[in-house]
CSV table of C-alpha atoms in Angstrom, one decimal:
chain,number,residue,atom,x,y,z
A,1,MET,CA,0.0,0.0,0.0
A,2,THR,CA,2.9,2.3,0.9
A,3,ARG,CA,4.5,1.7,-2.5
A,4,ILE,CA,1.1,2.4,-4.3
A,5,ASN,CA,0.7,5.6,-2.4
A,6,SER,CA,4.2,6.6,-3.2
A,7,TYR,CA,3.7,5.8,-6.9
A,8,LEU,CA,0.4,7.8,-7.0
A,9,LYS,CA,2.0,10.7,-5.2
A,10,GLU,CA,5.0,10.8,-7.5
A,11,ASN,CA,2.7,10.6,-10.6
A,12,PHE,CA,0.4,13.3,-9.2
A,13,ILE,CA,3.4,15.6,-8.7
A,14,ASN,CA,4.5,14.9,-12.3
A,15,PHE,CA,1.1,15.6,-13.5
A,16,LEU,CA,1.0,18.9,-11.6
A,17,LEU,CA,4.4,19.8,-13.1
A,18,LEU,CA,3.2,19.0,-16.6
A,19,VAL,CA,0.0,21.1,-16.1
A,20,GLY,CA,2.2,23.9,-14.6
A,21,THR,CA,4.6,23.7,-17.6
A,22,VAL,CA,1.7,23.9,-20.1
A,23,LEU,CA,0.1,26.8,-18.3
A,24,PHE,CA,3.4,28.6,-18.0
A,25,THR,CA,4.1,28.1,-21.7
A,26,LEU,CA,0.6,29.4,-22.6
A,27,LEU,CA,1.2,32.4,-20.4
A,28,LEU,CA,4.5,33.1,-22.2
A,29,ILE,CA,2.8,32.9,-25.5
A,30,GLU,CA,0.0,35.2,-24.3
A,31,VAL,CA,2.5,37.7,-23.0
A,32,GLY,CA,4.5,37.5,-26.2
A,33,HIS,CA,1.4,38.1,-28.3
A,34,SER,CA,0.4,41.0,-26.1
A,35,ILE,CA,3.8,42.6,-26.5
A,36,TYR,CA,3.5,42.1,-30.3
A,37,LYS,CA,0.1,43.7,-30.3
A,38,LEU,CA,1.5,46.6,-28.3
A,39,ILE,CA,4.3,47.1,-30.8
A,40,ARG,CA,1.8,47.0,-33.7
A,41,SER,CA,-0.6,49.4,-32.1
A,42,SER,CA,2.3,51.9,-31.5
A,43,LYS,CA,2.8,51.8,-35.3
A,44,SER,CA,-0.9,52.5,-36.0
A,45,TYR,CA,-1.9,55.7,-37.7
A,46,PHE,CA,-5.3,55.9,-36.0
A,47,ARG,CA,-6.7,55.4,-32.5
A,48,ILE,CA,-10.0,54.3,-31.1
A,49,ASP,CA,-11.6,56.1,-28.2
A,50,GLN,CA,-12.3,53.2,-25.8
A,51,THR,CA,-15.3,55.1,-24.3
A,52,THR,CA,-17.1,56.2,-27.4
A,53,GLN,CA,-15.5,53.7,-29.9
A,54,GLU,CA,-15.0,56.7,-32.3
A,55,ARG,CA,-11.9,56.6,-34.6
A,56,TYR,CA,-9.4,59.4,-35.1
A,57,LEU,CA,-6.2,59.7,-37.2
A,58,ILE,CA,-3.0,60.5,-35.3
A,59,PRO,CA,-1.5,63.9,-36.5
A,60,GLY,CA,2.0,63.7,-37.9
A,61,MET,CA,2.0,59.9,-38.1
A,62,VAL,CA,3.8,58.3,-41.1
A,63,ARG,CA,3.5,54.6,-41.7
A,64,GLU,CA,4.0,52.1,-44.4
A,65,LYS,CA,1.3,49.4,-44.6
A,66,LYS,CA,0.8,46.4,-46.9
A,67,PHE,CA,-3.0,46.3,-47.4
A,68,ILE,CA,-3.0,43.5,-50.0
A,69,LYS,CA,-1.2,40.2,-49.6
A,70,ASN,CA,1.9,40.2,-51.9
A,71,GLY,CA,1.0,43.8,-52.8
A,72,PRO,CA,3.2,46.9,-52.4
A,73,LYS,CA,3.6,48.8,-49.2
A,74,ILE,CA,1.5,51.9,-49.1
A,75,THR,CA,2.6,55.1,-47.4
A,76,ILE,CA,0.0,56.5,-45.0
A,77,ARG,CA,1.0,60.1,-44.0
A,78,ILE,CA,-1.3,62.0,-41.6
A,79,ASN,CA,-0.9,65.8,-41.6
A,80,SER,CA,-0.7,68.0,-38.6
A,81,LEU,CA,-4.4,68.5,-38.6
A,82,GLY,CA,-5.1,64.8,-38.4
A,83,TRP,CA,-6.1,63.9,-42.0
A,84,ARG,CA,-4.6,61.8,-44.8
A,85,ASP,CA,-3.8,64.8,-47.0
A,86,ARG,CA,-1.0,67.3,-47.6
A,87,GLU,CA,-0.5,70.1,-45.1
A,88,ILE,CA,-3.5,72.5,-45.4
A,89,SER,CA,-4.3,75.8,-43.8
A,90,LEU,CA,-7.7,76.2,-42.3
A,91,GLU,CA,-7.8,79.7,-43.7
A,92,LYS,CA,-9.0,79.7,-47.3
A,93,LYS,CA,-7.3,81.9,-49.8
A,94,GLU,CA,-9.3,84.2,-52.0
A,95,ASP,CA,-10.7,82.8,-55.3
A,96,THR,CA,-10.3,79.2,-53.9
A,97,PHE,CA,-13.1,76.7,-54.3
A,98,ARG,CA,-12.9,74.2,-51.5
A,99,ILE,CA,-14.4,70.7,-51.5
A,100,VAL,CA,-14.4,68.6,-48.4
A,101,ALA,CA,-14.5,64.9,-49.2
A,102,LEU,CA,-16.1,62.9,-46.4
A,103,GLY,CA,-16.3,59.1,-46.2
A,104,ASP,CA,-14.9,55.8,-45.0
A,105,SER,CA,-12.0,53.6,-46.1
A,106,ILE,CA,-12.9,53.9,-49.8
A,107,THR,CA,-12.6,57.7,-49.8
A,108,PHE,CA,-9.7,57.4,-47.3
A,109,GLY,CA,-7.8,55.5,-50.0
A,110,TRP,CA,-7.5,51.9,-48.6
A,111,GLY,CA,-4.8,50.1,-50.6
A,112,VAL,CA,-3.7,53.1,-52.7
A,113,GLU,CA,-1.2,56.0,-52.4
A,114,LEU,CA,-2.6,59.4,-51.6
A,115,HIS,CA,-2.1,60.7,-55.2
A,116,GLU,CA,-4.0,57.7,-56.5
A,117,THR,CA,-7.2,58.3,-54.5
A,118,TYR,CA,-10.2,59.7,-56.4
A,119,VAL,CA,-10.1,62.7,-54.0
A,120,LYS,CA,-6.6,63.8,-55.1
A,121,GLN,CA,-7.2,62.8,-58.8
A,122,LEU,CA,-10.4,64.9,-58.8
A,123,GLU,CA,-8.4,67.9,-57.4
A,124,THR,CA,-5.9,67.5,-60.3
A,125,ILE,CA,-8.6,67.3,-62.9
A,126,LEU,CA,-10.4,70.4,-61.6
A,127,LYS,CA,-7.1,72.4,-61.6
A,128,LYS,CA,-6.3,71.4,-65.1
A,129,GLN,CA,-9.7,72.2,-66.4
A,130,ASN,CA,-9.9,75.6,-64.6
A,131,SER,CA,-6.5,77.1,-64.5
A,132,TYR,CA,-8.0,80.6,-63.6
A,133,LYS,CA,-9.4,79.3,-60.3
A,134,ASN,CA,-7.8,77.4,-57.4
A,135,TYR,CA,-9.5,74.2,-56.4
A,136,GLU,CA,-8.8,72.2,-53.3
A,137,VAL,CA,-10.3,68.8,-52.5
A,138,ILE,CA,-9.6,68.0,-48.9
A,139,ASN,CA,-9.9,64.5,-47.6
A,140,ILE,CA,-11.3,64.1,-44.0
A,141,SER,CA,-12.2,60.4,-44.3
A,142,ILE,CA,-11.3,57.7,-41.9
A,143,GLU,CA,-11.5,53.9,-42.3
A,144,ASP,CA,-14.6,52.0,-41.1
A,145,LEU,CA,-16.8,55.0,-40.5
A,146,GLY,CA,-20.6,55.2,-40.9
A,147,LEU,CA,-22.9,58.2,-41.4
A,148,GLN,CA,-23.2,58.8,-37.7
A,149,GLU,CA,-19.5,59.3,-37.3
A,150,GLU,CA,-19.1,61.2,-40.6
A,151,LEU,CA,-21.8,63.7,-39.5
A,152,LYS,CA,-19.8,64.2,-36.2
A,153,LEU,CA,-16.6,64.8,-38.2
A,154,LEU,CA,-18.3,67.3,-40.4
A,155,LYS,CA,-19.6,69.3,-37.5
A,156,GLN,CA,-16.4,69.1,-35.4
A,157,PHE,CA,-13.8,69.6,-38.1
A,158,GLY,CA,-15.1,69.7,-41.7
A,159,LEU,CA,-16.7,73.1,-41.5
A,160,ASP,CA,-13.5,74.6,-40.1
A,161,PHE,CA,-12.1,74.4,-43.7
A,162,GLN,CA,-14.9,76.8,-44.9
A,163,PRO,CA,-15.9,74.4,-47.7
A,164,ASP,CA,-18.0,75.5,-50.7
A,165,LEU,CA,-19.0,71.9,-51.3
A,166,VAL,CA,-19.2,68.8,-49.1
A,167,LEU,CA,-18.8,65.6,-51.1
A,168,LEU,CA,-20.2,62.6,-49.2
A,169,GLY,CA,-18.8,59.2,-50.3
A,170,PHE,CA,-21.6,56.8,-49.3
A,171,TYR,CA,-21.1,53.0,-49.0
A,172,LEU,CA,-23.7,50.4,-48.4
A,173,ASN,CA,-22.8,49.7,-44.7
A,174,ASP,CA,-23.1,53.4,-43.7
A,175,ALA,CA,-26.1,52.7,-41.5
A,176,ARG,CA,-23.9,50.8,-39.1
A,177,PRO,CA,-23.8,52.7,-35.8
A,178,ILE,CA,-20.7,53.6,-33.8
A,179,GLY,CA,-19.3,50.4,-32.2
A,180,GLY,CA,-21.6,48.2,-34.3
A,181,PHE,CA,-25.2,46.9,-34.2
A,182,PRO,CA,-26.7,45.7,-30.9
A,183,ASN,CA,-26.8,42.0,-32.1
A,184,GLU,CA,-23.2,42.2,-33.4
A,185,SER,CA,-20.7,40.1,-31.5
A,186,LYS,CA,-18.2,42.3,-29.7
A,187,PRO,CA,-14.7,41.4,-28.4
A,188,THR,CA,-14.6,40.3,-24.8
A,189,TRP,CA,-11.7,39.4,-22.5
A,190,PHE,CA,-11.9,35.9,-24.0
A,191,HIS,CA,-11.6,37.1,-27.6
A,192,ARG,CA,-8.6,39.1,-26.6
A,193,ARG,CA,-6.8,36.1,-25.3
A,194,TYR,CA,-4.8,34.8,-28.2
A,195,THR,CA,-4.0,31.3,-26.7
A,196,LEU,CA,-7.6,30.6,-25.7
A,197,ARG,CA,-8.9,31.5,-29.1
A,198,LYS,CA,-6.3,29.2,-30.8
A,199,ILE,CA,-7.2,26.3,-28.5
A,200,VAL,CA,-11.0,26.5,-28.9
A,201,ASN,CA,-10.7,27.0,-32.7
A,202,LEU,CA,-8.9,23.7,-33.2
A,203,THR,CA,-12.1,21.9,-34.2
A,204,PRO,CA,-15.8,22.6,-34.8
A,205,LEU,CA,-16.6,20.7,-31.6
A,206,THR,CA,-14.3,22.8,-29.4
A,207,LYS,CA,-15.7,26.0,-31.0
A,208,SER,CA,-19.3,24.9,-30.3
A,209,MET,CA,-18.5,23.8,-26.7
A,210,ALA,CA,-16.7,27.1,-26.0
A,211,LYS,CA,-19.6,29.2,-27.4
A,212,LYS,CA,-22.1,27.4,-25.2
A,213,ALA,CA,-19.9,27.9,-22.2
A,214,LEU,CA,-19.4,31.6,-22.9
A,215,ILE,CA,-23.2,32.1,-23.3
A,216,LYS,CA,-23.9,30.2,-20.1
A,217,LEU,CA,-21.3,32.4,-18.2
A,218,GLY,CA,-22.9,35.5,-19.7
A,219,ILE,CA,-19.7,36.5,-21.6
A,220,MET,CA,-21.3,36.1,-25.0
A,221,THR,CA,-24.9,37.1,-26.1
A,222,PRO,CA,-26.8,34.1,-27.4
A,223,ASN,CA,-28.0,35.8,-30.6
A,224,ALA,CA,-24.8,37.6,-31.4
A,225,SER,CA,-23.5,37.2,-34.9
A,226,SER,CA,-20.2,38.0,-36.6
A,227,ARG,CA,-20.1,41.1,-38.8
A,228,PHE,CA,-18.0,39.2,-41.4
A,229,ARG,CA,-19.8,35.9,-41.5
A,230,TRP,CA,-20.6,36.6,-45.2
A,231,ILE,CA,-17.0,35.9,-46.2
A,232,ASP,CA,-17.3,32.1,-46.6
A,233,THR,CA,-20.4,32.5,-48.9
A,234,PHE,CA,-18.7,35.3,-50.9
A,235,THR,CA,-15.6,33.2,-51.6
A,236,THR,CA,-17.6,30.4,-53.2
A,237,ARG,CA,-18.7,32.8,-56.0
A,238,GLU,CA,-21.9,30.8,-56.5
A,239,TRP,CA,-23.8,34.1,-56.1
A,240,VAL,CA,-22.6,35.4,-59.5
A,241,THR,CA,-25.2,33.4,-61.5
A,242,ASN,CA,-27.5,32.0,-58.7
A,243,GLN,CA,-30.1,34.4,-57.4
A,244,ASP,CA,-30.9,32.4,-54.3
A,245,LYS,CA,-27.2,32.2,-53.4
A,246,MET,CA,-27.0,36.0,-53.9
A,247,LYS,CA,-29.9,36.6,-51.5
A,248,LEU,CA,-28.3,34.2,-49.0
A,249,LEU,CA,-25.0,36.2,-49.3
A,250,ILE,CA,-26.8,39.5,-48.7
A,251,LYS,CA,-28.7,38.1,-45.7
A,252,SER,CA,-25.4,36.8,-44.2
A,253,ALA,CA,-24.0,40.4,-44.6
A,254,ASP,CA,-26.8,42.1,-42.7
A,255,LEU,CA,-24.4,43.4,-40.1
A,256,ASP,CA,-22.2,44.9,-42.8
A,257,TRP,CA,-23.0,46.0,-46.4
A,258,GLY,CA,-26.1,43.7,-46.6
A,259,VAL,CA,-27.9,46.1,-44.2
A,260,ALA,CA,-28.6,48.3,-47.2
A,261,TRP,CA,-31.3,45.8,-48.3
A,262,LYS,CA,-33.1,46.1,-44.9
A,263,SER,CA,-35.8,48.7,-45.1
A,264,GLN,CA,-35.4,49.8,-41.4
A,265,SER,CA,-31.8,51.0,-42.1
A,266,TRP,CA,-33.0,53.7,-44.5
A,267,THR,CA,-34.8,55.5,-41.6
A,268,ALA,CA,-31.5,56.1,-40.0
A,269,ILE,CA,-29.8,57.0,-43.3
A,270,ASN,CA,-32.5,59.5,-44.1
A,271,GLN,CA,-32.1,61.1,-40.7
A,272,TYR,CA,-28.3,61.5,-41.0
A,273,ILE,CA,-28.5,62.8,-44.5
A,274,GLN,CA,-31.2,65.3,-43.5
A,275,GLU,CA,-29.1,66.5,-40.6
A,276,MET,CA,-26.0,66.7,-42.8
A,277,GLN,CA,-27.9,68.9,-45.3
A,278,GLU,CA,-29.0,71.2,-42.5
A,279,VAL,CA,-25.4,71.5,-41.3
A,280,THR,CA,-24.1,72.3,-44.7
A,281,GLN,CA,-26.9,74.8,-45.4
A,282,SER,CA,-26.2,76.6,-42.1
A,283,ALA,CA,-22.6,76.9,-43.2
A,284,ASP,CA,-23.7,78.2,-46.6
A,285,CYS,CA,-22.2,75.4,-48.6
A,286,SER,CA,-23.5,72.7,-50.9
A,287,LEU,CA,-23.9,69.0,-50.3
A,288,ALA,CA,-23.6,66.2,-52.9
A,289,VAL,CA,-23.7,62.4,-52.4
A,290,ILE,CA,-21.7,59.8,-54.3
A,291,CYS,CA,-22.7,56.2,-53.9
A,292,PHE,CA,-20.1,53.5,-54.2
A,293,PRO,CA,-21.2,50.0,-55.1
A,294,VAL,CA,-20.2,46.7,-53.6
A,295,SER,CA,-18.4,44.4,-56.0
A,296,VAL,CA,-21.2,41.8,-56.1
A,297,GLN,CA,-23.5,44.4,-57.6
A,298,VAL,CA,-21.0,45.0,-60.3
A,299,GLU,CA,-20.4,41.3,-61.2
A,300,SER,CA,-24.1,40.4,-61.2
A,301,ASP,CA,-27.2,42.2,-62.5
A,302,PHE,CA,-30.2,40.8,-60.7
A,303,THR,CA,-32.8,43.5,-60.5
A,304,PHE,CA,-33.1,43.5,-56.7
A,305,LEU,CA,-29.4,44.4,-56.4
A,306,ASP,CA,-30.0,48.0,-57.3
A,307,LYS,CA,-32.5,48.6,-54.4
A,308,PRO,CA,-30.0,50.4,-52.1
A,309,GLN,CA,-29.1,52.9,-54.8
A,310,GLN,CA,-32.8,53.4,-55.6
A,311,HIS,CA,-33.5,54.1,-51.9
A,312,LEU,CA,-30.6,56.6,-51.7
A,313,SER,CA,-31.6,58.3,-54.9
A,314,GLU,CA,-35.2,58.8,-53.6
A,315,ILE,CA,-33.9,60.3,-50.4
A,316,CYS,CA,-31.6,62.7,-52.1
A,317,SER,CA,-34.2,63.6,-54.7
A,318,SER,CA,-36.7,64.5,-52.0
A,319,LYS,CA,-34.2,66.9,-50.5
A,320,SER,CA,-32.9,68.3,-53.8
A,321,ILE,CA,-29.4,66.9,-53.0
A,322,PRO,CA,-27.3,66.2,-56.1
A,323,PHE,CA,-26.8,62.4,-56.3
A,324,LEU,CA,-24.3,60.3,-58.3
A,325,ASN,CA,-24.8,56.6,-58.5
A,326,LEU,CA,-21.5,54.9,-59.5
A,327,LEU,CA,-23.0,51.5,-60.1
A,328,PRO,CA,-23.8,51.9,-63.8
A,329,SER,CA,-20.3,53.2,-64.4
A,330,PHE,CA,-18.6,50.4,-62.6
A,331,ARG,CA,-20.7,47.8,-64.5
A,332,HIS,CA,-19.7,49.4,-67.7
A,333,TRP,CA,-16.0,49.4,-66.8
A,334,ASN,CA,-16.3,45.8,-65.7
A,335,THR,CA,-17.1,44.8,-69.3
A,336,THR,CA,-14.6,47.2,-71.0
A,337,VAL,CA,-11.4,47.0,-69.0
A,338,GLU,CA,-9.2,44.0,-68.3
A,339,GLU,CA,-7.7,45.2,-65.1
A,340,PRO,CA,-9.6,44.5,-61.8
A,341,LEU,CA,-11.7,47.3,-60.4
A,342,PHE,CA,-11.7,46.0,-56.8
A,343,PHE,CA,-9.0,44.8,-54.4
A,344,ASP,CA,-11.7,42.9,-52.4
A,345,LEU,CA,-15.4,43.3,-51.9
A,346,CYS,CA,-15.5,47.1,-51.9
A,347,HIS,CA,-12.1,48.9,-52.2
A,348,PRO,CA,-11.4,50.3,-55.6
A,349,THR,CA,-8.1,49.8,-57.4
A,350,PRO,CA,-6.0,52.8,-58.6
A,351,LEU,CA,-7.7,52.3,-62.0
A,352,ALA,CA,-11.2,52.5,-60.5
A,353,HIS,CA,-10.2,55.6,-58.4
A,354,GLN,CA,-9.0,57.3,-61.6
A,355,LYS,CA,-12.2,56.6,-63.5
A,356,THR,CA,-14.3,57.6,-60.5
A,357,ALA,CA,-12.6,60.9,-60.4
A,358,GLN,CA,-13.3,61.5,-64.0
A,359,VAL,CA,-17.0,60.7,-63.6
A,360,ILE,CA,-17.3,62.9,-60.5
A,361,SER,CA,-15.7,65.8,-62.3
A,362,LYS,CA,-18.4,65.6,-65.1
A,363,PHE,CA,-21.1,65.2,-62.5
A,364,LEU,CA,-20.0,68.3,-60.6
A,365,ASP,CA,-20.0,70.3,-63.8
A,366,THR,CA,-23.4,69.0,-65.0
A,367,GLU,CA,-24.9,69.8,-61.6
A,368,ARG,CA,-23.3,73.3,-61.7
A,369,LEU,CA,-21.7,72.7,-58.3
A,370,LEU,CA,-18.5,74.4,-59.2
A,371,LEU,CA,-19.7,78.0,-59.3
A,372,THR,CA,-18.2,81.0,-57.6
A,373,PRO,CA,-16.7,80.2,-54.1
A,374,ARG,CA,-18.3,81.8,-51.1
């Protein structure tokens, strides 16, 4: 009996040592990953207010970032005022027509150099066409913004530039509120633990067990869904010719760009655009809306795909706001050019930025939005 007890005691100690070693190793991995994240965040060109979840660019920050796998490094340079643009004075010179471009990652220039963005290319076009007048197109866009945040930026900073025109670059997920939708899964202490996530994601069974445990412990909301759960359906590309698959894809994206097919989202969009118009009118400047498509709308032509643009057109028309729908142009380019128009689901390539700037230039001229500066 003594020998058995001694054997059990020895093996129990070995077991504890093994468990301790594993836990210590996991702790080292977690600490190492935390240090890595800290180093990465110190190189970021934007910050997120942890209280409000609002995003801001960091003035004076210069970073190189590879947006596309195997793609070139892109220089992100934030000026002293906190925008991805050249150094600009708030004071507007005489005979200068100023356009403030407001939007999300598309207008910000995700994946392209500053001079390749449609904002800067539009500025170049306007200067060449009107050498007798000075045109400035100022970019005050930030990645992953919605209309709610864009309206705040316009009020807090945009009007300081004394714009003659505010050009809103609208994208289909712009109804998304600050911090995400109520039923959108949010990062918790568990999701921030690198080692725990790696362990539970080993198999579908461990993922399912972990989810049930987190819900039971109150860490995760039962009906919470991932914002990007549409990616798997998107990569199959069955939606290109299959209408049912397309509808399934849109439904799976209802916490992102698919929200544009939900009628209730247009109540919020209408409200924000109404308020944006009131803000610009009080500042004695014009407002125009440019709507960027999602790539699935460009690659397919099912009639229901145009509904978001139709909704936005009706809203702008009811308020006499000039509106440019880029979907027809993108569909035309998709059949006439060999180069890709998108890096991914939504971000335009340099070619698409160039063509977009040309279309916007004609639109501004047709709508007579480039008259005498105020």
